[in-house]
Every structure is written in structure tokens, then in C-alpha cells.
PDB file of C-alpha atoms in Angstrom:
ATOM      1  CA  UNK A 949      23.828 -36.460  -0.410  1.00 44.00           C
ATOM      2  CA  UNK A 950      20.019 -35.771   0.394  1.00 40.00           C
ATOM      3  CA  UNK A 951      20.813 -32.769   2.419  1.00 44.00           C
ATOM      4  CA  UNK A 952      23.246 -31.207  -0.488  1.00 44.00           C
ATOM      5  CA  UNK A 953      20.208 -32.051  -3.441  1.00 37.00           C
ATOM      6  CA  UNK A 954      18.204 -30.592  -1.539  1.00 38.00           C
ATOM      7  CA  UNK A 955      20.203 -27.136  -0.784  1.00 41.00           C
ATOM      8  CA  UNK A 956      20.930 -27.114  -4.594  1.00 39.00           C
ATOM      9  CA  UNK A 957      17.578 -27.483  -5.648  1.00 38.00           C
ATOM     10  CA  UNK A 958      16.730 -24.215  -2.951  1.00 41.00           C
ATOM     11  CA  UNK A 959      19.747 -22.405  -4.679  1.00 42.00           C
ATOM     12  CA  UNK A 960      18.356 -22.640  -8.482  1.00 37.00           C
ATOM     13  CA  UNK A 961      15.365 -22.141  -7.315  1.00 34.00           C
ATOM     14  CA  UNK A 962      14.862 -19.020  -5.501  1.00 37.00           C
ATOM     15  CA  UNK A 963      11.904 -17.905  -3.781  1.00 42.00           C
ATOM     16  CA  UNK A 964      10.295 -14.839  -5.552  1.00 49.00           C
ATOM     17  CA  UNK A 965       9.942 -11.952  -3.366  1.00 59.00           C
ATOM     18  CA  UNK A 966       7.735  -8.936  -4.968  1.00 91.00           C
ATOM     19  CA  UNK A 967       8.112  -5.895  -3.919  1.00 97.00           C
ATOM     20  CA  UNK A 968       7.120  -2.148  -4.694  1.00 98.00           C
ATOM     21  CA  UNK A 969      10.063   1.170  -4.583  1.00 98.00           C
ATOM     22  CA  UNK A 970       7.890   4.176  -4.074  1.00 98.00           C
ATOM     23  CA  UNK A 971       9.818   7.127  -4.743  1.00 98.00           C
ATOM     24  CA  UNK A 972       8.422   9.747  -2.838  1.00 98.00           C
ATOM     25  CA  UNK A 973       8.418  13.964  -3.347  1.00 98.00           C
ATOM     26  CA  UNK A 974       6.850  17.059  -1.253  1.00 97.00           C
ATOM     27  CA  UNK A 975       7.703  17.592   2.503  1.00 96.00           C
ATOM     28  CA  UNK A 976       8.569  14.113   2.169  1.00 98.00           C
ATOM     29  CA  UNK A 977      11.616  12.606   0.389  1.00 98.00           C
ATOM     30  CA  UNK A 978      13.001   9.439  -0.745  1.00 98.00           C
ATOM     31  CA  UNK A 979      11.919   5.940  -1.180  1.00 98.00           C
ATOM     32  CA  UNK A 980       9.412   4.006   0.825  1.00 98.00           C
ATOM     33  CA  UNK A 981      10.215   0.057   0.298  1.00 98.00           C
ATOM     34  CA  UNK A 982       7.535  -2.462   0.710  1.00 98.00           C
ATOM     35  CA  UNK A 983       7.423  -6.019   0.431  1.00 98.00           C
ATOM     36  CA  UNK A 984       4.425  -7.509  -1.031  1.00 98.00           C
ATOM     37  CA  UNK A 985       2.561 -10.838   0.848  1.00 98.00           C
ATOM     38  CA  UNK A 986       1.601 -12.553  -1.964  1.00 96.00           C
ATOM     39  CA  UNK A 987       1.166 -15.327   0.422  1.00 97.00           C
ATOM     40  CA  UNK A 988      -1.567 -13.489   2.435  1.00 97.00           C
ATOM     41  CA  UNK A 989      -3.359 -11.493  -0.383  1.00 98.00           C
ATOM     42  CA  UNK A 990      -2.616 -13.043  -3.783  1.00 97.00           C
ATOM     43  CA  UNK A 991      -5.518 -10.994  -5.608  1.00 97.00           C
ATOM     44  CA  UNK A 992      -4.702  -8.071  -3.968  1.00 98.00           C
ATOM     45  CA  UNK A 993      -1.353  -8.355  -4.847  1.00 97.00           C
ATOM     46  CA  UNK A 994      -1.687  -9.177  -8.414  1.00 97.00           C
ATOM     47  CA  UNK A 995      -3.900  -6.097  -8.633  1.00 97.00           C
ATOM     48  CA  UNK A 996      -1.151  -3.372  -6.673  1.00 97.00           C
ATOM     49  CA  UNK A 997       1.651  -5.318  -9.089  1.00 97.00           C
ATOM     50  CA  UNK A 998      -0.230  -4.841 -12.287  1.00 97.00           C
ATOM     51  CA  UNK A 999      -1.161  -1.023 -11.299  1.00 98.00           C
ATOM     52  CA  UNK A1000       2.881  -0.446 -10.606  1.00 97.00           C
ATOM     53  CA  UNK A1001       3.841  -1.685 -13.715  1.00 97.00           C
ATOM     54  CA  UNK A1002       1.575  -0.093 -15.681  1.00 97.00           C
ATOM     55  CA  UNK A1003       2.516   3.217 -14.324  1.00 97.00           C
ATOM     56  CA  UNK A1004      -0.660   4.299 -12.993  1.00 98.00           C
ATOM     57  CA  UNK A1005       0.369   4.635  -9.672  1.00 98.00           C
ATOM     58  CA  UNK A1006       3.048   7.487 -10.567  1.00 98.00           C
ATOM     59  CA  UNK A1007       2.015  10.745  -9.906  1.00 98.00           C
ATOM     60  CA  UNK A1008      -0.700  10.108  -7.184  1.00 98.00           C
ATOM     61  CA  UNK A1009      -0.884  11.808  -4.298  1.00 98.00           C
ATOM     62  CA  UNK A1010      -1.163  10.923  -0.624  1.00 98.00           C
ATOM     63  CA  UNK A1011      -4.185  11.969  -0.448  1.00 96.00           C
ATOM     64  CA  UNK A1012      -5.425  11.444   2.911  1.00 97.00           C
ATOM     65  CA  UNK A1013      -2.946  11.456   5.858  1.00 98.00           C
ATOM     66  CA  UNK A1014      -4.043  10.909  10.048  1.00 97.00           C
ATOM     67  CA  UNK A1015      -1.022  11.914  12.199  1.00 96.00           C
ATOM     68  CA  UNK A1016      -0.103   8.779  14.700  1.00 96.00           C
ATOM     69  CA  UNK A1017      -2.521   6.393  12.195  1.00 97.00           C
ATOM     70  CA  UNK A1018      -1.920   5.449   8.142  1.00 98.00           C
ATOM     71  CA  UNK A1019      -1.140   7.935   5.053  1.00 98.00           C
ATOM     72  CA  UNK A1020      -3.793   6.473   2.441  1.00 98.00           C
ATOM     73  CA  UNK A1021      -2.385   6.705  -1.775  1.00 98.00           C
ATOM     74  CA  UNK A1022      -3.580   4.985  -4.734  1.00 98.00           C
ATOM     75  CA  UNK A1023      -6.273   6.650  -6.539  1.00 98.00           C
ATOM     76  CA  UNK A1024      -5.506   6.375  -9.660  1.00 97.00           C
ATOM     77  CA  UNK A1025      -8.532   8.001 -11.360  1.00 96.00           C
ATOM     78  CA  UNK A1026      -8.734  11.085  -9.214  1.00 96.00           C
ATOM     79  CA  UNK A1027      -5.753  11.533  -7.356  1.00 95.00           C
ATOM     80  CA  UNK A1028      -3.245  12.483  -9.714  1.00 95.00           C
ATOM     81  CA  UNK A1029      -0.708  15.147  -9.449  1.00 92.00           C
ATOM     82  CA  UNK A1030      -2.510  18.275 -11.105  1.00 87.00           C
ATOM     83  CA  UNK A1031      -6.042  16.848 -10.792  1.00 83.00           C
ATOM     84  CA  UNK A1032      -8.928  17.864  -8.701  1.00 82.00           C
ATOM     85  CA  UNK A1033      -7.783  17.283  -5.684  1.00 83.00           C
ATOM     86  CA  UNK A1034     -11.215  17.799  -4.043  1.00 86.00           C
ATOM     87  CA  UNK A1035     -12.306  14.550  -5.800  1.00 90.00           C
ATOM     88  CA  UNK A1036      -8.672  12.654  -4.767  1.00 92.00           C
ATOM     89  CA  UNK A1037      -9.390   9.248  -2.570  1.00 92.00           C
ATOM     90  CA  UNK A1038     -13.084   8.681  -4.429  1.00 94.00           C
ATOM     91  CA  UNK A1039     -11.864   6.478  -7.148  1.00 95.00           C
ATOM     92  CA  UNK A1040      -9.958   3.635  -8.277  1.00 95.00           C
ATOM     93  CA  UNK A1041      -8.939   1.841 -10.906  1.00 96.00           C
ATOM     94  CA  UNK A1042     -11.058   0.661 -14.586  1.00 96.00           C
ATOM     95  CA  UNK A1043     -10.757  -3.092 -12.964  1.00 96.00           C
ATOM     96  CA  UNK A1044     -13.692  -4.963 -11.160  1.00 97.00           C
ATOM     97  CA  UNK A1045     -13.566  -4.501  -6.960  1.00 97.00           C
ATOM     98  CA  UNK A1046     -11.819  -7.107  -4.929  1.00 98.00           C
ATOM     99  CA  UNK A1047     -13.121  -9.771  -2.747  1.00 97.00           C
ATOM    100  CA  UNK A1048     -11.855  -9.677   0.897  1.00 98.00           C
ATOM    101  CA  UNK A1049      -8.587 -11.764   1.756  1.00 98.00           C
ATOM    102  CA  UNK A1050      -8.498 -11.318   5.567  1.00 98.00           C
ATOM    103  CA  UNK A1051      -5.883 -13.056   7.443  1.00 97.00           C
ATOM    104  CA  UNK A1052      -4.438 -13.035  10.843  1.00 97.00           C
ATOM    105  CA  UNK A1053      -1.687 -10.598   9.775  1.00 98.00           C
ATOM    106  CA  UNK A1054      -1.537  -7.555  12.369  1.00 98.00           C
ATOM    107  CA  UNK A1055      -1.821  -4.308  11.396  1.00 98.00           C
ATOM    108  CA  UNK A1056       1.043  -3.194  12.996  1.00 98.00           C
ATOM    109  CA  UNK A1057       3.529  -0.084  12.459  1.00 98.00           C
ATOM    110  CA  UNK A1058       4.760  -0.371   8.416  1.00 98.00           C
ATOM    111  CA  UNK A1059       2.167  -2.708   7.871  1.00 98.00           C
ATOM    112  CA  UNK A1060       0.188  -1.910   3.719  1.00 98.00           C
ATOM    113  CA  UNK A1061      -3.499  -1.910   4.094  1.00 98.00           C
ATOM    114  CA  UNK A1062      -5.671  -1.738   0.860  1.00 98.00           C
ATOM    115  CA  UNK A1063      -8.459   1.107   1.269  1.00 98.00           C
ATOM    116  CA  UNK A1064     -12.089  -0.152   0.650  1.00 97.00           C
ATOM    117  CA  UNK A1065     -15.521   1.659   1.161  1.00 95.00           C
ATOM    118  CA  UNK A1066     -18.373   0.556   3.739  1.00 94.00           C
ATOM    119  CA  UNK A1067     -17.932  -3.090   1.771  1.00 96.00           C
ATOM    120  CA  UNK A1068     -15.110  -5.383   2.788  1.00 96.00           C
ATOM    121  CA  UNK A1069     -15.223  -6.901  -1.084  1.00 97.00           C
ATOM    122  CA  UNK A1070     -14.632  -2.768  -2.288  1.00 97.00           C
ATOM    123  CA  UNK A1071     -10.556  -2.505  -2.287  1.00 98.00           C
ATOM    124  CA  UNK A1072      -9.744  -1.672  -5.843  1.00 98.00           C
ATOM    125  CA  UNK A1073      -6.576   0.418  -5.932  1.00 98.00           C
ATOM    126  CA  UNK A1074      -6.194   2.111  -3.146  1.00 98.00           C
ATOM    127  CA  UNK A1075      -4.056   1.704  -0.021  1.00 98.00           C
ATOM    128  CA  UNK A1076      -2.522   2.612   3.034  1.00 98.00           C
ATOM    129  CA  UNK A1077       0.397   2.536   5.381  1.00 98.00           C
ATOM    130  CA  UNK A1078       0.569   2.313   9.273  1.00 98.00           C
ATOM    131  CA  UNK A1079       2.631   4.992  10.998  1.00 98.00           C
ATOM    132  CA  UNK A1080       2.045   2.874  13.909  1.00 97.00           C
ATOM    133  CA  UNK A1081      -0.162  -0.476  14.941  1.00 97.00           C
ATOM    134  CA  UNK A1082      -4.148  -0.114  14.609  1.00 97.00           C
ATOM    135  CA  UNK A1083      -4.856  -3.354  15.704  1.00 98.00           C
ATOM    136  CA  UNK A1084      -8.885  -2.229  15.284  1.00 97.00           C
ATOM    137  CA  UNK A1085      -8.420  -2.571  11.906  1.00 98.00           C
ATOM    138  CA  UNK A1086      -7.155  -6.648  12.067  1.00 97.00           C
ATOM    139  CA  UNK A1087      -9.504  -8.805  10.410  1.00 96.00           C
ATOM    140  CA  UNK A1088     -11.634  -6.040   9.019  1.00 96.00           C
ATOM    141  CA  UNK A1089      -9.151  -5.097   5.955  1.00 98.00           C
ATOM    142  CA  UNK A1090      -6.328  -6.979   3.707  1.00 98.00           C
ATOM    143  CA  UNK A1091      -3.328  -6.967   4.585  1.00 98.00           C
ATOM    144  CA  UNK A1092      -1.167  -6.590   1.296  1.00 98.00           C
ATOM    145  CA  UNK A1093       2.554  -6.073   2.538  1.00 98.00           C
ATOM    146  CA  UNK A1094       4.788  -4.082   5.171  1.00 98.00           C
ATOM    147  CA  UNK A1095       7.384  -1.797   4.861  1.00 98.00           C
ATOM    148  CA  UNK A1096      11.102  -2.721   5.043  1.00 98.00           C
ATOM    149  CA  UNK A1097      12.763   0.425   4.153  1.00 98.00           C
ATOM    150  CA  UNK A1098      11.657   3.975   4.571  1.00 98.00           C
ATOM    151  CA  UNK A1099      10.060   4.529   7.974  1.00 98.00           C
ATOM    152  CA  UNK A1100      11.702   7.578   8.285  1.00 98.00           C
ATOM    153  CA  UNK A1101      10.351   8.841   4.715  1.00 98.00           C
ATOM    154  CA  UNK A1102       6.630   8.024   5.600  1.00 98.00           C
ATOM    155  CA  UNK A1103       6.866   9.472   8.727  1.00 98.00           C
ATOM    156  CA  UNK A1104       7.987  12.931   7.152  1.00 98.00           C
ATOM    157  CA  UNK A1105       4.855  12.977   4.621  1.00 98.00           C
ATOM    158  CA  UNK A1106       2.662  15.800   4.790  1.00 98.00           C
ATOM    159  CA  UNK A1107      -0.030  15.613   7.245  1.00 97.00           C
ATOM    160  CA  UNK A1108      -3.999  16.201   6.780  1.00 96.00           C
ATOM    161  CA  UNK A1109      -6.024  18.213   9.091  1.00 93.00           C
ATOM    162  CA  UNK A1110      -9.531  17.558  10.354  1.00 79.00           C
ATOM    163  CA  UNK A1111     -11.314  13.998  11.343  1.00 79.00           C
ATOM    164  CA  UNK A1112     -10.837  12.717   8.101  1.00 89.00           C
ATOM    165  CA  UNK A1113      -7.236  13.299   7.446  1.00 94.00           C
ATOM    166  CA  UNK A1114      -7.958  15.362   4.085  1.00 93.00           C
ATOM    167  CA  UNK A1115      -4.456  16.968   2.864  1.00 93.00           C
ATOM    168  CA  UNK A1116      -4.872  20.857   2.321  1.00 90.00           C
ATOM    169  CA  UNK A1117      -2.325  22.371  -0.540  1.00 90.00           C
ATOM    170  CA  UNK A1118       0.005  20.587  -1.699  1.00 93.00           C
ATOM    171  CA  UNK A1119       0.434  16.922  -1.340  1.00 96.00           C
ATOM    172  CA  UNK A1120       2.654  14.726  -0.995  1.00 97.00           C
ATOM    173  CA  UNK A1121       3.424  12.396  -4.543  1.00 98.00           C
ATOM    174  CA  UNK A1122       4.157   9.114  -5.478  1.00 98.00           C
ATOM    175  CA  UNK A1123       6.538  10.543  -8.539  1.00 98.00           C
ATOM    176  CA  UNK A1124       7.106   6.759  -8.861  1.00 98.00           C
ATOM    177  CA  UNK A1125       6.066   3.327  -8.284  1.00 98.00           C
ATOM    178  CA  UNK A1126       8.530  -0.009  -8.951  1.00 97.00           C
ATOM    179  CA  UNK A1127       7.900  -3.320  -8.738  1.00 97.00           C
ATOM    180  CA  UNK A1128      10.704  -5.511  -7.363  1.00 96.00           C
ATOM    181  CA  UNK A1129      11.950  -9.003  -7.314  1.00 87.00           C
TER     182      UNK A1129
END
């Protein structure tokens, strides 16, 4: 009877997954699923969530893109389809910065980084995605999620050129961004 209170309890209960549906367009396309850790980075989470359903992450560009390392999106102040693209990957969002929330999460292939400058508390709205593991990077940025659908649509997103990964012409969109139960 313990055992069957229990399972009922589990089954009105659910556990709530988040997620994000990016929808992508350019060389790339189709839809890049990612589930959300919550768990790992709650304010980091909260933050990506809010941005999604908001809109403000439709329309921006992948913006900076290292062949055999991450494509980096999420500028929502400068890297919008149409916009200055010279200026794309410098800005964020109107809210404050975000504290660090390092954990021992791997950063491996699929994994969802969030973007900060030289300070680990400078993640605002940016973030990136592993086209394979970078295990340099564990410990040094949040982890916010990992792909479960879509491989095949991030590795077909237009590549940058140079050291820094900077995308020349046309890039690659986020046309839209959905958050998921």
C-alpha cells in the first residue's frame, strides 16, 4: 500500500522539466532542443526562461561560431537580425549580471554554456553550445542545459573565420525561441 501511495503521489505530481525549442534559419535548418538544468543553474535559468518568453531571443543571430568548439547566440541588444552586426556578441540584456553557479557538470559535446566577459559573475544573456567536449572550460563557466535534439542542426550552422570565430555575411538566426515543459 506504501509502495502504490507513493507511485500515485509521483504520477500527480510530475517533475517539471524546462526546456527551450530554438528554431533555427540560414545554412542551418530546423530546431535545436535543449533541456534546461534548473537543478545546476537556477538563476541562470530563470534568466534564459524569462528572455524566451519574452521574445527577445527571436531574431538573434549566432553571432560567433569556432569550427570543432561552441556556436555562441544571445545578444539580445546587439545581435539582432538586421542590426549592426559589427557590434553583435557585445551586449546583453536591460537585467543586472549574474553571479557564477559553477558545478561539476562537464562541458561536454551538446552541453549550453552561458557567455560571460573576463568576470565569472558577467553572464547576462548570452550563451553557447558545444559542438564537441571543452573540458578547459569545466568549472570556469555555468553550465545551463544540454542539447537533446538537434545535433545535426547545430552542427550545420554557419561557421566564423579567424581566432575569434566572428561570422562574416550572413548569419545564422534564432527566428525563434520556446520555452518547454
Amino acid at each position: 500500500m506504501y509502495k502504490a501511495l507513493i507511485a500515485s503521489l509521483m504520477l500527480a505530481t510530475p517533475a517539471a522539466a524546462t526546456g527551450l525549442e530554438i528554431t533555427v534559419a540560414g545554412e542551418a535548418n530546423g530546431t535545436i532542443t535543449i533541456d534546461l538544468l534548473e537543478d545546476v543553474a537556477p538563476g541562470h535559468v530563470e534568466r534564459i526562461t524569462a528572455l524566451a518568453e519574452s521574445g527577445a531571443y527571436n531574431g538573434v543571430v549566432f553571432h560567433r561560431v569556432i569550427e570543432g568548439f561552441m556556436a555562441q547566440t544571445g545578444d539580445v541588444e546587439f545581435g539582432k537580425t538586421g542590426g549592426d552586426m559589427r557590434r553583435a556578441g557585445m551586449g546583453g540584456s536591460d537585467e543586472p549580471d549574474l553571479a557564477a553557479e559553477f558545478s561539476d557538470v562537464p562541458f561536454d559535446r551538446g552541453v549550453v554554456g552561458m557567455a560571460r566577459a573576463q568576470s565569472p559573475d558577467s553572464a547576462n544573456s548570452q550563451f553557447f553550445i558545444m559542438f564537441q567536449e571543452g573540458y578547459f572550460l569545466n568549472g570556469q563557466y555555468t553550465v545551463v542545459g544540454r542539447v537533446t535534439e538537434g545535433l545535426e542542426v547545430l552542427d550545420a550552422i554557419k561557421l566564423g573565420t579567424g581566432p575569434n570565430g566572428a561570422v562574416i555575411g550572413a548569419p545564422d538566426v534564432m527566428q525563434t525561441v520556446t520555452v518547454t515543459d
